[in-house]
C-alpha positions as protocol buffer text, in pm:
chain_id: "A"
residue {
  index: 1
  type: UNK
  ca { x: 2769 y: 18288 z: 1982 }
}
residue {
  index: 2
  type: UNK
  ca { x: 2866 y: 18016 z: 1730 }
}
residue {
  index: 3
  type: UNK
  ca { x: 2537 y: 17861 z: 1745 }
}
residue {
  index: 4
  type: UNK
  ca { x: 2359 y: 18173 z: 1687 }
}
residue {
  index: 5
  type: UNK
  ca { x: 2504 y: 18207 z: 1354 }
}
residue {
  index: 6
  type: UNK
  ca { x: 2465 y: 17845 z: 1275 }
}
residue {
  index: 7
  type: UNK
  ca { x: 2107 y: 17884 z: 1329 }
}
residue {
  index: 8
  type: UNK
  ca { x: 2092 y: 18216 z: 1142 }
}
residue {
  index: 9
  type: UNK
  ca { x: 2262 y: 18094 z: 838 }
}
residue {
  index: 10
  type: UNK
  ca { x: 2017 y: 17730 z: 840 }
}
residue {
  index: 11
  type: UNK
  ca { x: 1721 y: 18005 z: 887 }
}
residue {
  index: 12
  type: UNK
  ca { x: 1867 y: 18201 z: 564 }
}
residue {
  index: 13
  type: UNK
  ca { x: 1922 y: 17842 z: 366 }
}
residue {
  index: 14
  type: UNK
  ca { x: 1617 y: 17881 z: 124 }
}
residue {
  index: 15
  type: UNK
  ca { x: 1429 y: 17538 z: 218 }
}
residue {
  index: 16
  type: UNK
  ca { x: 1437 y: 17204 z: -34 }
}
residue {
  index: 17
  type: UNK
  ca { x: 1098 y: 17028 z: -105 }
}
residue {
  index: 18
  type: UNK
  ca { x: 1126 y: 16683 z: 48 }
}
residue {
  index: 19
  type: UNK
  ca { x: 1118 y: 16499 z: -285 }
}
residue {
  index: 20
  type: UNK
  ca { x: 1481 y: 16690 z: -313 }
}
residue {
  index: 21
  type: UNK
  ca { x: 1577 y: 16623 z: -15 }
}
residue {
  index: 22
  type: UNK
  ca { x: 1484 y: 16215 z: -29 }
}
residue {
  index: 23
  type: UNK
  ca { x: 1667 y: 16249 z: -378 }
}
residue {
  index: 24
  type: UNK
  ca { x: 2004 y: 16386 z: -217 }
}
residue {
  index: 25
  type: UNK
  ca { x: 1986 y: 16226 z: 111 }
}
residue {
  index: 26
  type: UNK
  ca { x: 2326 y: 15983 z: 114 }
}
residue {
  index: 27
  type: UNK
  ca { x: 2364 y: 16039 z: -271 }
}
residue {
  index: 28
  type: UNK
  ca { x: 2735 y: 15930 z: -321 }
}
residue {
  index: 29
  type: UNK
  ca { x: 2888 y: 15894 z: -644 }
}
residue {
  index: 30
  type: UNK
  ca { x: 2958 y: 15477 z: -648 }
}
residue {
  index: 31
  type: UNK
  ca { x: 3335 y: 15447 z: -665 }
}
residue {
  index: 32
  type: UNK
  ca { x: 3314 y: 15109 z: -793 }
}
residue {
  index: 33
  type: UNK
  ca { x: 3093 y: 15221 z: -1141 }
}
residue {
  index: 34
  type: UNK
  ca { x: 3392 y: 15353 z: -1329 }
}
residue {
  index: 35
  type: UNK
  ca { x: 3208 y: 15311 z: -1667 }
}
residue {
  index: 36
  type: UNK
  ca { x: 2830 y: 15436 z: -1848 }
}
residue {
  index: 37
  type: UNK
  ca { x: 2550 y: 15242 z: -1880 }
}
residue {
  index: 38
  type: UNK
  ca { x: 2524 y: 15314 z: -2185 }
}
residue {
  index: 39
  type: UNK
  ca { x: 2879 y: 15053 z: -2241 }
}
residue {
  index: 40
  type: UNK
  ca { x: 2691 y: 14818 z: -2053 }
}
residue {
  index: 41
  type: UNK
  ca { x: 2421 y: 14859 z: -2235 }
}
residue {
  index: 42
  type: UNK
  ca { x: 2621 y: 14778 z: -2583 }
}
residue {
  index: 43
  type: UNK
  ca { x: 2789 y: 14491 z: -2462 }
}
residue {
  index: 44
  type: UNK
  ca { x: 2434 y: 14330 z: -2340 }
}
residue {
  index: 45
  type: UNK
  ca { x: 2282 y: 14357 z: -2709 }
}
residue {
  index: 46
  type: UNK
  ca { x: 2603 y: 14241 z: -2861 }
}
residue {
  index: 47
  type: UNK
  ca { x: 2636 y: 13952 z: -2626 }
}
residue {
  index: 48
  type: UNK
  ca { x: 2234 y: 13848 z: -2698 }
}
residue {
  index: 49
  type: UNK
  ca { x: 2330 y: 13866 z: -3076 }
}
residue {
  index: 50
  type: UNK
  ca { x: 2645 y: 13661 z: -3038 }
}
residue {
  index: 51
  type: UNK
  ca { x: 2462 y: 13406 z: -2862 }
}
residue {
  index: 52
  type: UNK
  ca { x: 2189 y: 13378 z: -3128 }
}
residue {
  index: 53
  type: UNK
  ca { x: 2436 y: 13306 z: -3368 }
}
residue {
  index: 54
  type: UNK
  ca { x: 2588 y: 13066 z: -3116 }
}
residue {
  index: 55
  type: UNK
  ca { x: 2292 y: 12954 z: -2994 }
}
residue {
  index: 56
  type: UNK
  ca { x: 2173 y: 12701 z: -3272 }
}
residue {
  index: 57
  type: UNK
  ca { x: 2532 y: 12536 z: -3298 }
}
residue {
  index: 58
  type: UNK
  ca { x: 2492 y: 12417 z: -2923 }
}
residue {
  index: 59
  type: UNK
  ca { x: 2142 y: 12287 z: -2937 }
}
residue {
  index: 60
  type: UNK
  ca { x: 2264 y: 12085 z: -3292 }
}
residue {
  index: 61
  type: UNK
  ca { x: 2548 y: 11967 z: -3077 }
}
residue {
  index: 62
  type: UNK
  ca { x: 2349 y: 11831 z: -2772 }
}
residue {
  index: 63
  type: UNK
  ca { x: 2084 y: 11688 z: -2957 }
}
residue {
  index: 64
  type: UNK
  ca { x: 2372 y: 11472 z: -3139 }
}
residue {
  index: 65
  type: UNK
  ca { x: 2520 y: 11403 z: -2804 }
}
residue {
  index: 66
  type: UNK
  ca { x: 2192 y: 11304 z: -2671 }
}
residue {
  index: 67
  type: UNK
  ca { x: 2098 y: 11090 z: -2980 }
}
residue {
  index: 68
  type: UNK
  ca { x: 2475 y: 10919 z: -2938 }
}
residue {
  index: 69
  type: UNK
  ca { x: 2433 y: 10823 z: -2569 }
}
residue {
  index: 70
  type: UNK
  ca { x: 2135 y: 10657 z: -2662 }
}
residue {
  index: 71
  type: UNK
  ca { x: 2089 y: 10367 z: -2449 }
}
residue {
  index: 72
  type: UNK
  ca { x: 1955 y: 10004 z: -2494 }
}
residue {
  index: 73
  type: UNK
  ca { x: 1579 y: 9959 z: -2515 }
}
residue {
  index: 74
  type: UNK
  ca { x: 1290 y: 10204 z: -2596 }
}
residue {
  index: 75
  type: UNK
  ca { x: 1330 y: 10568 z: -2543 }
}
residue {
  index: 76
  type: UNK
  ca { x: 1258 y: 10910 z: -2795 }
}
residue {
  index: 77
  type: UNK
  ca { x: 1571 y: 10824 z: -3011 }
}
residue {
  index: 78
  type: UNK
  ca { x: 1474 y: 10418 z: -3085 }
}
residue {
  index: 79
  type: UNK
  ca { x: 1074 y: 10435 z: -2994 }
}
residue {
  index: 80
  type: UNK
  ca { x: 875 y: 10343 z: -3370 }
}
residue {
  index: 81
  type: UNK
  ca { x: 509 y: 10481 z: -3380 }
}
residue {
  index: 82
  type: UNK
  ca { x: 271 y: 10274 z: -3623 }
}
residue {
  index: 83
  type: UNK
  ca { x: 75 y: 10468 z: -3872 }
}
residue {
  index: 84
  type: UNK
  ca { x: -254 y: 10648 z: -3720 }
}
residue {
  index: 85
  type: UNK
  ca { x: -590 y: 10398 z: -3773 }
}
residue {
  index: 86
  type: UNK
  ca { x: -793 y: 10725 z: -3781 }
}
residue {
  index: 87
  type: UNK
  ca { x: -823 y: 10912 z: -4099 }
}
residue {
  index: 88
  type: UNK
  ca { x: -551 y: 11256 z: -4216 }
}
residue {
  index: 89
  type: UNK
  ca { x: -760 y: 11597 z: -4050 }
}
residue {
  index: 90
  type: UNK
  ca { x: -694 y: 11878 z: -4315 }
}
residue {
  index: 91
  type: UNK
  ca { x: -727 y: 12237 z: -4144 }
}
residue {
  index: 92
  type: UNK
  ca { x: -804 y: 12511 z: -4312 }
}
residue {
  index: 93
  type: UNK
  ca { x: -465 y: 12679 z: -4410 }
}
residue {
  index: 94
  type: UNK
  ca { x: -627 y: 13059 z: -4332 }
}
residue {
  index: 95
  type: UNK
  ca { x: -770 y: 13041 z: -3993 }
}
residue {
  index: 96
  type: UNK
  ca { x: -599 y: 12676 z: -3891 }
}
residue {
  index: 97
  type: UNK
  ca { x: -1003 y: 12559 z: -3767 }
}
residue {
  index: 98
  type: UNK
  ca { x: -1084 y: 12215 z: -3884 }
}
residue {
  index: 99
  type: UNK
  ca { x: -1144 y: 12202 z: -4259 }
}
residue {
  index: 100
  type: UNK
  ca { x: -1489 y: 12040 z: -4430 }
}
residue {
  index: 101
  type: UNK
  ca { x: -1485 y: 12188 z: -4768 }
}
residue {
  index: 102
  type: UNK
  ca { x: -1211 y: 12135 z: -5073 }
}
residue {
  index: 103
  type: UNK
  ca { x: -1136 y: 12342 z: -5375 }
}
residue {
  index: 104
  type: UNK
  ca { x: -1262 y: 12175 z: -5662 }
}
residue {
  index: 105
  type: UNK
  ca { x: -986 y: 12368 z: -5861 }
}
residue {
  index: 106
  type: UNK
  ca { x: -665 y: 12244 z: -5669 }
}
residue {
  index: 107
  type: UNK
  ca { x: -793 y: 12026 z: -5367 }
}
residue {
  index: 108
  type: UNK
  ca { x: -709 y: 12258 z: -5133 }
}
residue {
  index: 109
  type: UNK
  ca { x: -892 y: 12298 z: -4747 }
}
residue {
  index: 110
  type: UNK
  ca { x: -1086 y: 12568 z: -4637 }
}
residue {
  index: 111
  type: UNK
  ca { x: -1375 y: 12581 z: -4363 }
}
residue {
  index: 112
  type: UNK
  ca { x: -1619 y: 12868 z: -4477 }
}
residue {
  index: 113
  type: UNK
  ca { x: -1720 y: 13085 z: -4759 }
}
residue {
  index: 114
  type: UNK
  ca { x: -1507 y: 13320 z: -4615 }
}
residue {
  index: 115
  type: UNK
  ca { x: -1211 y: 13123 z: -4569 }
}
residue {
  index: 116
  type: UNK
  ca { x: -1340 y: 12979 z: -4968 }
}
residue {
  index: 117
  type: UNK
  ca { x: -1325 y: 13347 z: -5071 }
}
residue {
  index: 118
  type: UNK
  ca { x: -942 y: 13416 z: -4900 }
}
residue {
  index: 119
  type: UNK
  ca { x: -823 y: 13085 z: -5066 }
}
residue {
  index: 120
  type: UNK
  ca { x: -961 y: 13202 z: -5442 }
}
residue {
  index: 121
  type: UNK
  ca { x: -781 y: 13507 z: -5404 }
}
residue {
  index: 122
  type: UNK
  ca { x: -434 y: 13381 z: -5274 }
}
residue {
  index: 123
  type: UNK
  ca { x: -386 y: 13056 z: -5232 }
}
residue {
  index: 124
  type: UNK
  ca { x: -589 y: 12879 z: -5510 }
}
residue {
  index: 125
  type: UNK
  ca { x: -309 y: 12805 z: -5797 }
}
């Protein structure tokens, strides 16, 4: 008799489309997430702001350490370059492409007439 009303009252239970089903299938409230994402969430973006204001202090300080534990004999810190036998490149300051053509007004770079027009209109002093 017992099972005959179990089974009547799961025929009466108006059925769940699956995707419900998957949804509720061993949903359990975590007992360890006392707090909101949303607090999480906060302390993330303050933490990433903190750190860019942090962030420039420790890469001053490390390149000082490096540059003090510089040891004997060539490395980045002590290596001296000699100046370039090839003649200064100017690029053109609008579209950074190689520059062939000067301003006969203030000796500045461009590459075309377009790059010409640009630098009358903003850059040319």
């Amino acid at each position: 008799m017992a099972q005959q009303v179990r089974r009547s009252e799961r025929l009466r239970q108006v059925p769940r489309p699956p995707r419900q089903l998957l949804e509720t299938d061993f949903a359990v409230a975590d007992p360890l997430d006392a707090s909101d994402g949303e607090a999480e969430k906060r302390k993330r973006r303050q933490g990433a702001e903190s750190q860019a204001l942090i962030g420039p202090k420790r890469r001053r300080f490390l390149f000082q350490e490096l540059a003090s534990r510089a040891e004997e004999g060539p490395n980045f810190f002590t290596c001296e370059a000699t100046a370039s036998t090839l003649p200064r490149r100017f690029f053109c300051p609008s579209c950074l492409k190689l520059a062939r053509y000067k301003c006969p007004q203030c000796c500045g770079a461009f590459c075309s007439l377009g790059c010409q027009k640009l630098h009358k209109e903003v850059l040319c002093r």
